[in-house]
Coordinates of C-alpha atoms in Angstrom, one line a residue:
Chain A
X18 CA -4.9 -16.1 13.9
X19 CA -1.5 -15.3 12.4
X20 CA 1.5 -14.5 14.5
X21 CA 1.9 -11.2 16.3
X22 CA 4.7 -10.1 14.0
X23 CA 2.5 -10.6 11.0
X24 CA -0.4 -8.8 12.6
X25 CA 1.9 -5.9 13.5
X26 CA 3.1 -5.7 9.9
X27 CA -0.6 -5.6 8.7
X28 CA -1.2 -2.8 11.2
X29 CA 1.8 -0.8 10.0
X30 CA 0.8 -1.1 6.4
X31 CA -2.8 -0.4 7.0
X32 CA -1.9 3.1 8.1
X33 CA -0.6 4.0 4.7
X34 CA -3.0 6.2 2.7
X35 CA -4.9 4.1 0.2
X36 CA -4.5 0.9 2.2
X37 CA -7.1 -0.2 4.7
X38 CA -7.0 -3.3 6.9
X39 CA -8.2 -5.6 4.1
X40 CA -5.8 -4.4 1.4
X41 CA -3.0 -4.4 4.0
X42 CA -3.7 -8.0 4.7
X43 CA -3.6 -8.8 1.0
X44 CA -0.3 -6.8 0.7
X45 CA 1.3 -8.8 3.6
X46 CA 0.2 -12.1 2.0
X47 CA 1.9 -10.9 -1.2
X48 CA 5.1 -10.1 0.7
X49 CA 5.1 -13.4 2.7
X50 CA 4.8 -15.4 -0.5
X51 CA 7.5 -13.4 -2.2
X52 CA 10.2 -13.1 0.3
X53 CA 13.1 -12.6 -2.2
X54 CA 11.3 -10.4 -4.7
X55 CA 8.8 -8.6 -2.5
X56 CA 9.6 -8.5 1.2
X57 CA 13.4 -8.1 1.1
X58 CA 13.5 -5.4 -1.6
X59 CA 10.9 -3.4 0.4
X60 CA 12.8 -3.9 3.6
X61 CA 16.1 -2.8 2.1
X62 CA 14.5 0.2 0.4
X63 CA 13.0 1.3 3.8
X64 CA 16.4 0.8 5.5
X65 CA 18.2 2.8 2.9
X66 CA 15.7 5.7 3.2
X67 CA 15.6 5.5 6.9
X68 CA 19.4 5.6 7.3
X69 CA 19.7 8.8 5.3
X70 CA 16.4 10.6 5.6
X71 CA 16.8 14.2 6.5
X72 CA 15.1 17.5 6.2
X73 CA 17.0 20.0 4.0
X74 CA 18.4 22.8 6.2
X75 CA 18.1 25.2 3.3
X76 CA 14.6 24.6 1.9
X77 CA 12.7 22.2 4.2
X78 CA 12.5 19.5 1.5
X79 CA 12.7 15.9 2.8
X80 CA 15.4 13.9 1.0
X81 CA 18.1 11.4 1.6
X82 CA 20.8 14.1 1.5
X83 CA 21.2 17.4 3.2
X84 CA 21.2 19.9 1.4
X85 CA 18.6 18.1 -0.7
X86 CA 19.4 17.1 -4.3
X87 CA 17.6 20.2 -5.6
X88 CA 19.4 22.7 -3.4
X89 CA 22.7 21.0 -4.2
X90 CA 22.1 21.0 -8.0
X91 CA 24.1 23.9 -9.5
X92 CA 22.0 23.7 -12.6
X93 CA 18.9 24.8 -10.7
X94 CA 18.3 28.5 -11.0
X95 CA 19.0 30.0 -7.6
X96 CA 17.5 33.4 -8.3
X97 CA 13.9 32.2 -8.4
X98 CA 12.2 30.6 -5.4
X99 CA 9.0 28.7 -5.4
X100 CA 7.3 28.6 -2.0
X101 CA 5.1 25.6 -1.4
X102 CA 3.0 24.4 1.5
X103 CA 4.3 20.8 1.5
X104 CA 6.8 18.3 0.1
X105 CA 4.0 16.8 -1.9
X106 CA 3.5 20.1 -3.8
X107 CA 7.2 20.2 -4.5
X108 CA 6.9 16.7 -5.9
X109 CA 4.0 17.8 -8.1
X110 CA 6.1 20.6 -9.6
X111 CA 9.1 18.3 -10.1
X112 CA 6.9 15.7 -11.9
X113 CA 5.9 18.4 -14.3
X114 CA 9.6 19.3 -14.9
X115 CA 8.4 22.9 -15.6
X116 CA 10.1 24.8 -12.9
X117 CA 13.9 25.4 -13.2
X118 CA 14.4 27.2 -9.9
X119 CA 14.6 26.1 -6.3
X120 CA 12.0 25.6 -3.6
X121 CA 11.1 26.6 -0.1
X122 CA 8.8 24.2 1.8
X123 CA 6.6 25.8 4.5
X124 CA 5.6 22.6 6.1
X125 CA 1.9 23.5 6.2
X126 CA -0.4 26.5 5.9
X127 CA -1.7 29.1 8.3
X128 CA -4.9 27.8 9.8
X129 CA -7.1 29.4 12.5
X130 CA -9.1 26.2 12.7
X131 CA -6.0 24.0 13.3
X132 CA -4.2 26.6 15.4
X133 CA -1.3 26.9 12.9
X134 CA 0.5 30.2 13.4
X135 CA 3.3 31.9 11.4
X136 CA 5.9 30.7 13.9
X137 CA 4.8 27.1 13.3
X138 CA 5.8 27.3 9.6
X139 CA 9.2 27.4 8.0
X140 CA 8.9 31.2 7.4
X141 CA 11.9 32.7 9.2
X142 CA 14.4 30.7 7.1
X143 CA 12.5 31.9 4.0
X144 CA 13.0 35.5 4.9
X145 CA 16.6 34.8 5.7
X146 CA 17.1 33.3 2.3
X147 CA 15.5 36.3 0.6
X148 CA 17.6 38.6 2.8
X149 CA 20.9 36.9 2.4
X150 CA 21.1 35.6 -1.2
X151 CA 20.6 37.0 -4.7
X152 CA 17.0 36.0 -5.1
X153 CA 15.0 38.0 -7.7
X154 CA 11.6 36.4 -7.5
X155 CA 9.5 34.5 -5.0
X156 CA 6.6 32.6 -6.4
X157 CA 3.9 31.9 -3.8
X158 CA 2.6 28.5 -4.9
X159 CA 0.1 27.9 -2.2
X160 CA -3.0 25.8 -2.7
X161 CA -6.1 27.6 -4.0
X162 CA -7.8 27.1 -0.7
X163 CA -8.9 29.7 1.8
X164 CA -6.0 28.7 4.1
X165 CA -3.5 28.5 1.3
X166 CA -4.5 32.0 0.0
X167 CA -4.4 33.4 3.6
X168 CA -0.9 32.1 3.9
X169 CA 0.1 33.6 0.5
X170 CA -1.3 37.0 1.6
X171 CA 0.6 36.8 4.8
X172 CA 3.8 35.9 3.0
X173 CA 3.3 38.6 0.4
X174 CA 3.1 41.2 3.2
X175 CA 6.2 39.9 5.0
X176 CA 8.1 39.9 1.7
X177 CA 7.2 43.6 0.9
X178 CA 10.2 44.6 3.1
X179 CA 12.6 43.0 0.6
X180 CA 13.5 44.0 -3.0
X181 CA 12.2 40.9 -4.6
X182 CA 9.4 40.4 -7.1
X183 CA 6.6 38.4 -5.5
X184 CA 4.3 36.5 -7.8
X185 CA 1.5 34.0 -7.4
X186 CA 0.2 31.1 -9.6
X187 CA -2.5 32.1 -12.0
X188 CA -6.0 31.0 -11.2
X189 CA -8.6 30.1 -13.8
X190 CA -10.0 27.4 -16.0
X191 CA -8.0 24.2 -15.7
X192 CA -6.8 22.8 -19.0
X193 CA -9.5 20.6 -20.3
X194 CA -12.0 22.0 -17.8
X195 CA -15.6 22.7 -18.9
X196 CA -17.3 25.8 -17.8
X197 CA -20.5 23.9 -17.0
X198 CA -18.7 21.9 -14.3
X199 CA -16.6 24.8 -12.9
X200 CA -17.3 26.2 -9.5
X201 CA -18.3 29.9 -9.3
X202 CA -15.1 30.9 -7.5
X203 CA -12.9 29.7 -10.3
X204 CA -15.1 31.1 -12.9
X205 CA -15.0 34.5 -11.2
X206 CA -11.1 34.3 -11.0
X207 CA -10.9 33.3 -14.7
X208 CA -13.2 36.2 -15.7
X209 CA -11.3 38.7 -13.6
X210 CA -7.9 37.6 -15.0
X211 CA -9.1 37.5 -18.6
X212 CA -6.5 38.3 -21.2
X213 CA -6.7 39.9 -24.6
X214 CA -6.7 37.4 -27.4
X215 CA -3.3 37.6 -29.1
Chain B
X16 CA 13.5 14.2 -9.1
X17 CA 13.8 12.6 -5.6
X18 CA 16.8 10.6 -4.6
X19 CA 17.5 7.1 -5.9
X20 CA 16.7 5.7 -2.5
X21 CA 13.3 7.3 -2.4
X22 CA 12.5 6.2 -6.0
X23 CA 13.6 2.6 -5.1
X24 CA 11.2 2.7 -2.1
X25 CA 8.4 4.0 -4.4
X26 CA 9.1 1.1 -6.8
X27 CA 9.1 -1.5 -4.1
X28 CA 5.8 -0.3 -2.6
X29 CA 4.1 0.1 -6.0
X30 CA 4.5 -3.7 -6.5
X31 CA 2.1 -4.4 -3.7
X32 CA -1.4 -5.4 -4.8
X33 CA -3.7 -2.4 -4.5
X34 CA -1.0 0.2 -4.9
X35 CA 0.1 1.7 -8.2
X36 CA 2.9 4.2 -8.9
X37 CA 0.7 7.1 -7.9
X38 CA -0.5 5.7 -4.6
X39 CA 2.9 4.3 -3.8
X40 CA 4.2 7.9 -4.2
X41 CA 1.6 9.2 -1.8
X42 CA 2.4 6.4 0.7
X43 CA 6.1 7.2 0.6
X44 CA 5.4 10.9 1.2
X45 CA 3.3 9.8 4.1
X46 CA 6.2 7.8 5.5
X47 CA 8.8 10.5 4.9
X48 CA 6.8 13.0 6.8
X49 CA 6.2 10.6 9.7
X50 CA 9.5 9.0 10.3
X51 CA 8.8 8.1 13.9
X52 CA 5.2 7.0 13.6
X53 CA 5.1 5.7 10.1
X54 CA 8.4 4.7 8.6
X55 CA 10.2 3.2 11.6
X56 CA 7.3 1.1 12.8
X57 CA 6.9 -0.3 9.2
X58 CA 10.6 -0.9 9.0
X59 CA 10.7 -2.7 12.3
X60 CA 7.6 -4.8 11.5
X61 CA 9.2 -5.9 8.2
X62 CA 12.5 -6.7 10.0
X63 CA 10.7 -8.8 12.6
X64 CA 8.7 -10.8 10.0
X65 CA 11.7 -11.2 7.7
X66 CA 13.9 -12.5 10.5
X67 CA 11.5 -15.2 11.4
X68 CA 9.5 -15.9 8.3
X69 CA 9.3 -19.6 7.4
X70 CA 7.1 -22.1 5.6
X71 CA 5.7 -24.7 8.0
X72 CA 7.3 -28.1 7.3
X73 CA 4.0 -29.8 8.3
X74 CA 1.3 -27.9 6.5
X75 CA 2.9 -25.4 4.1
X76 CA 1.5 -22.4 5.9
X77 CA 3.7 -19.2 6.0
X78 CA 4.3 -18.0 9.5
X79 CA 7.0 -16.6 11.8
X80 CA 7.4 -19.9 13.5
X81 CA 7.9 -23.5 12.2
X82 CA 5.8 -25.5 12.9
X83 CA 3.3 -22.7 12.3
X84 CA 1.0 -21.5 15.1
X85 CA -1.9 -23.6 14.0
X86 CA 0.1 -26.9 13.7
X87 CA 1.7 -26.1 17.1
X88 CA -1.6 -25.4 18.8
X89 CA -2.7 -28.5 20.8
X90 CA -6.3 -27.1 20.9
X91 CA -6.6 -27.5 17.1
X92 CA -8.3 -30.8 16.2
X93 CA -5.7 -32.9 14.5
X94 CA -8.1 -35.5 13.1
X95 CA -9.6 -33.2 10.6
X96 CA -7.6 -31.6 7.8
X97 CA -8.7 -28.8 5.5
X98 CA -6.7 -28.7 2.2
X99 CA -6.5 -25.2 0.6
X100 CA -4.9 -23.9 -2.5
X101 CA -3.1 -21.0 -0.9
X102 CA -2.2 -19.3 2.4
X103 CA -4.8 -16.6 1.5
X104 CA -7.5 -19.3 1.7
X105 CA -6.2 -20.5 5.1
X106 CA -6.4 -16.9 6.3
X107 CA -10.0 -16.6 5.0
X108 CA -11.0 -19.7 7.0
X109 CA -9.2 -18.3 10.1
X110 CA -10.9 -15.0 9.8
X111 CA -14.3 -16.8 10.0
X112 CA -13.2 -18.7 13.1
X113 CA -15.4 -21.6 11.9
X114 CA -12.9 -24.3 11.4
X115 CA -11.4 -26.1 14.5
X116 CA -9.0 -28.4 12.6
X117 CA -5.7 -28.1 10.9
X118 CA -4.7 -27.2 7.3
X119 CA -2.7 -28.3 4.4
X120 CA -1.6 -25.7 1.9
X121 CA -1.0 -26.9 -1.6
X122 CA 0.7 -23.8 -2.9
X123 CA -1.4 -23.5 -6.0
X124 CA -3.8 -25.6 -8.1
X125 CA -3.3 -27.9 -11.1
X126 CA -3.3 -25.9 -14.3
X127 CA -2.8 -27.2 -17.8
X128 CA -2.7 -23.5 -18.9
X129 CA 0.1 -22.5 -16.5
X130 CA 1.8 -25.9 -16.7
X131 CA 1.3 -26.7 -13.0
X132 CA 1.5 -30.4 -12.4
X133 CA 0.9 -32.5 -9.3
X134 CA 4.6 -32.7 -8.5
X135 CA 4.6 -28.8 -8.4
X136 CA 2.2 -28.8 -5.5
X137 CA 2.6 -29.8 -1.9
X138 CA 0.7 -33.1 -2.4
X139 CA 3.3 -35.7 -1.4
X140 CA 3.5 -34.4 2.2
X141 CA -0.3 -34.3 2.3
X142 CA -0.4 -38.0 1.5
X143 CA 2.3 -38.7 4.1
X144 CA 0.3 -36.9 6.7
X145 CA -2.8 -38.9 5.9
X146 CA -0.7 -42.1 5.9
X147 CA 1.2 -41.4 9.1
X148 CA -1.2 -39.8 11.5
X149 CA -4.6 -40.3 12.8
X150 CA -6.5 -38.2 10.4
X151 CA -10.3 -39.0 10.0
X152 CA -11.4 -36.5 7.5
X153 CA -9.9 -34.5 4.7
X154 CA -11.9 -31.5 3.5
X155 CA -11.0 -30.4 0.0
X156 CA -11.5 -26.7 0.1
X157 CA -10.4 -25.7 -3.4
X158 CA -11.8 -22.7 -5.1
X159 CA -15.0 -23.2 -7.1
X160 CA -13.0 -22.6 -10.4
X161 CA -12.4 -25.1 -13.1
X162 CA -8.8 -25.5 -12.0
X163 CA -9.7 -25.7 -8.3
X164 CA -12.2 -28.4 -9.0
X165 CA -9.8 -30.3 -11.2
X166 CA -7.3 -30.3 -8.3
X167 CA -10.0 -31.5 -5.9
X168 CA -10.9 -34.4 -8.2
X169 CA -7.3 -35.3 -8.5
X170 CA -6.8 -35.2 -4.8
X171 CA -10.0 -37.2 -4.1
X172 CA -8.6 -40.0 -6.4
X173 CA -5.2 -40.0 -4.7
X174 CA -6.9 -40.1 -1.3
X175 CA -9.1 -43.1 -2.2
X176 CA -6.1 -45.3 -1.2
X177 CA -6.4 -44.3 2.4
X178 CA -9.1 -45.0 5.0
X179 CA -10.2 -41.4 5.4
X180 CA -13.4 -39.6 4.8
X181 CA -12.9 -37.1 1.9
X182 CA -15.4 -34.2 1.7
X183 CA -15.8 -31.0 -0.3
X184 CA -17.2 -27.6 0.5
X185 CA -20.9 -27.3 -0.5
X186 CA -21.7 -25.3 -3.6
X187 CA -24.9 -23.3 -3.9
X188 CA -26.5 -19.9 -3.4
X189 CA -24.3 -17.6 -1.3
X190 CA -25.9 -16.2 1.8
X191 CA -27.7 -13.0 0.8
X192 CA -27.4 -13.9 -2.9
X193 CA -30.2 -13.2 -5.3
X194 CA -31.2 -15.8 -7.9
X195 CA -31.5 -13.1 -10.5
X196 CA -27.8 -12.3 -10.3
X197 CA -26.6 -15.8 -9.9
X198 CA -24.6 -17.5 -12.7
X199 CA -26.1 -20.6 -14.2
X200 CA -23.3 -22.9 -12.9
X201 CA -24.1 -22.0 -9.3
X202 CA -27.8 -22.2 -9.9
X203 CA -27.4 -25.7 -11.3
X204 CA -25.3 -26.8 -8.3
X205 CA -27.8 -25.3 -5.9
X206 CA -30.6 -27.1 -7.6
X207 CA -28.8 -30.4 -7.8
X208 CA -27.8 -30.2 -4.1
X209 CA -31.3 -29.2 -2.9
X210 CA -32.3 -30.3 0.6
X211 CA -35.7 -31.2 2.1
X212 CA -37.1 -28.3 4.1
X213 CA -36.8 -29.3 7.8

């Protein structure tokens, strides 16, 4: 019905998370009708990112510079390292603006099911960073899933060989969470990690 | 937090219908992690469309060729013209594969509220087409909104001067529609346009 080029564009957009064939079609119509304000800015933004996209040799973050902006920022605390599964987790931390240190992106989590082994993850470079540099603390910020926690356990064991403090994110009641809706696992963790009222 | 290029890309994507800032961020992460299979195909598809995008001089359709694929297709019935408000309506007809003729895209509808006047729409070229070529029937396929119907009335009056049959889409009960959920306007139209049972 439309030209091959337009159909190809619909196909490429429909692969984005959150967009199906229908909404991709709507998005393309939006772009076609707004060449100057929609299509061209998107095209140029993609070109700019594509021209400079790289994976940070230090931490595994994806950015348009290498080393990435975080590794290159002298204001970021180099002595404290937050290990995350994926770039999306790094972004979540950055959005919160709570973490002053630097990151290490594993690029996944150990998974027997998906056949992901330690050598498939960005673990060697993590150990090298810990070995080489003045790092005081490594925070294992894996997801609270079985595979995430397996990965954290594995890393904790590997890190035992080094004189660094290894910590993990606290588990418990999410802020605003209601006990009634909480799963048993979280409730158990929250109970076990209970603290004295100050 | 991320580089300026990445933020710009998030901004450009978040302007697409159906994508907000949050889902645009997820979409960009998806692209960054899949340079070869996600980012590059999307970039090339946009380049191809942008390089060839044009508005059909004949009908006002947006396509990667001019005249558009429909106007250029000799198998499309040239004697019957379907006038639509927007390219999206043309696409809706084409998806249904029901209409064998050609189109004329107005690029909007008359609107006192938005200050859209006849001279703002692609009406002159429509009258020229009707005047010049062997067109037998013009179908006014405006939306069943107040402004759409105002536009249809206006066009019907302008077309009175020409020896063409002017028709309009039927209004009534949508297929699968339940009376109980139908608005009064549609019900009134369906009643007024009732047909003998054959």
